[in-house]
Amino acid sequence: MERIKISLHGRAGHVMGNLITPPGPSNSEKVPGILIVPGWRGSAKGYTDQAVELSTMLGFVVFVIDLRGHGEDSENFGRYSRPDHLADIGHAYTYLHHHRNVDPGRIIGVGASYGAYLLTILSRKFPFAGLALRIPASYSDSRWPIPMAKLAETERGKKERRAFRRRLAPKRNRGFDSMRRFRGEVLIISAGMDTDVPSQTIENWLEAAGHVSGRVRHLVIKKAGHSFKPEDHVVYRRHVAKWLQRFL
């Protein structure tokens, strides 16, 4: 495993991540690349075991990142907005795209909750072969440039988020619009006992992905909540690994 630091433009800081390369590929060999984006308050550390497992099992190059304000940068948690975090993922995608062993036509995004939401929006600008979305969250487009901590952590923000996630998808929304435009393979994994991302939100994502119904797979871990227990992680990781085999 290699710890990677990607410098951003000007004084915007940097993105950190863990890069796992499978043993043995030559400089000319091209394999799929996986970009893993943790959820809100998540970190690369919590997903590195999965990254190593996927790289070892499938022979993919895997890059799991810390969004700014997360991981080692958690002291700046309250500073960054959705546009900032989309820029982070865009730089990570570009790094993976230019990696000597990555096939740029086979880059897959794997995201959890907030990370899944961001990856879907980013797919409008960066071509992903597939998206594996674990309990994809949804957010209103309102107050787009406001730091996410003010939207996600305040009482007003929590109330607005709960109401938004229990409604039918709006006609215009960055997340759902991006899914409607996406043309790759999609895996959505939801949790049967989740109260943070309710079933209506998952139904909204599935409706948005309906145009590629033959390439959309939806799996439910029935007894799981939004925060997975160890046994839920085992099931989730097994499903993701099996789905990713189609990109070999």
Short mmCIF file of N, CA and C in Angstrom, two decimals, residues 157-168:
data_model
loop_
_atom_site.label_atom_id
_atom_site.label_comp_id
_atom_site.label_asym_id
_atom_site.label_seq_id
_atom_site.Cartn_x
_atom_site.Cartn_y
_atom_site.Cartn_z
N GLY A 157 -30.45 21.87 9.21
CA GLY A 157 -30.01 21.02 8.11
C GLY A 157 -30.55 19.60 8.22
N LYS A 158 -30.54 19.05 9.42
CA LYS A 158 -31.05 17.70 9.63
C LYS A 158 -32.54 17.62 9.30
N LYS A 159 -33.29 18.62 9.74
CA LYS A 159 -34.74 18.64 9.48
C LYS A 159 -35.02 18.71 7.99
N GLU A 160 -34.31 19.58 7.28
CA GLU A 160 -34.51 19.73 5.84
C GLU A 160 -34.12 18.44 5.11
N ARG A 161 -33.04 17.81 5.56
CA ARG A 161 -32.58 16.58 4.91
C ARG A 161 -33.58 15.45 5.08
N ARG A 162 -34.11 15.29 6.28
CA ARG A 162 -35.10 14.23 6.53
C ARG A 162 -36.34 14.43 5.66
N ALA A 163 -36.80 15.67 5.56
CA ALA A 163 -37.99 15.95 4.75
C ALA A 163 -37.72 15.68 3.27
N PHE A 164 -36.55 16.09 2.79
CA PHE A 164 -36.20 15.90 1.38
C PHE A 164 -36.15 14.43 1.02
N ARG A 165 -35.58 13.61 1.89
CA ARG A 165 -35.39 12.19 1.58
C ARG A 165 -36.68 11.39 1.64
N ARG A 166 -37.72 11.95 2.17
CA ARG A 166 -39.01 11.24 2.24
C ARG A 166 -39.97 11.65 1.14
N ARG A 167 -39.50 12.53 0.25
CA ARG A 167 -40.34 12.97 -0.87
C ARG A 167 -39.93 12.27 -2.15
N LEU A 168 -40.83 12.29 -3.13
CA LEU A 168 -40.46 11.83 -4.46
C LEU A 168 -39.35 12.71 -5.01
#
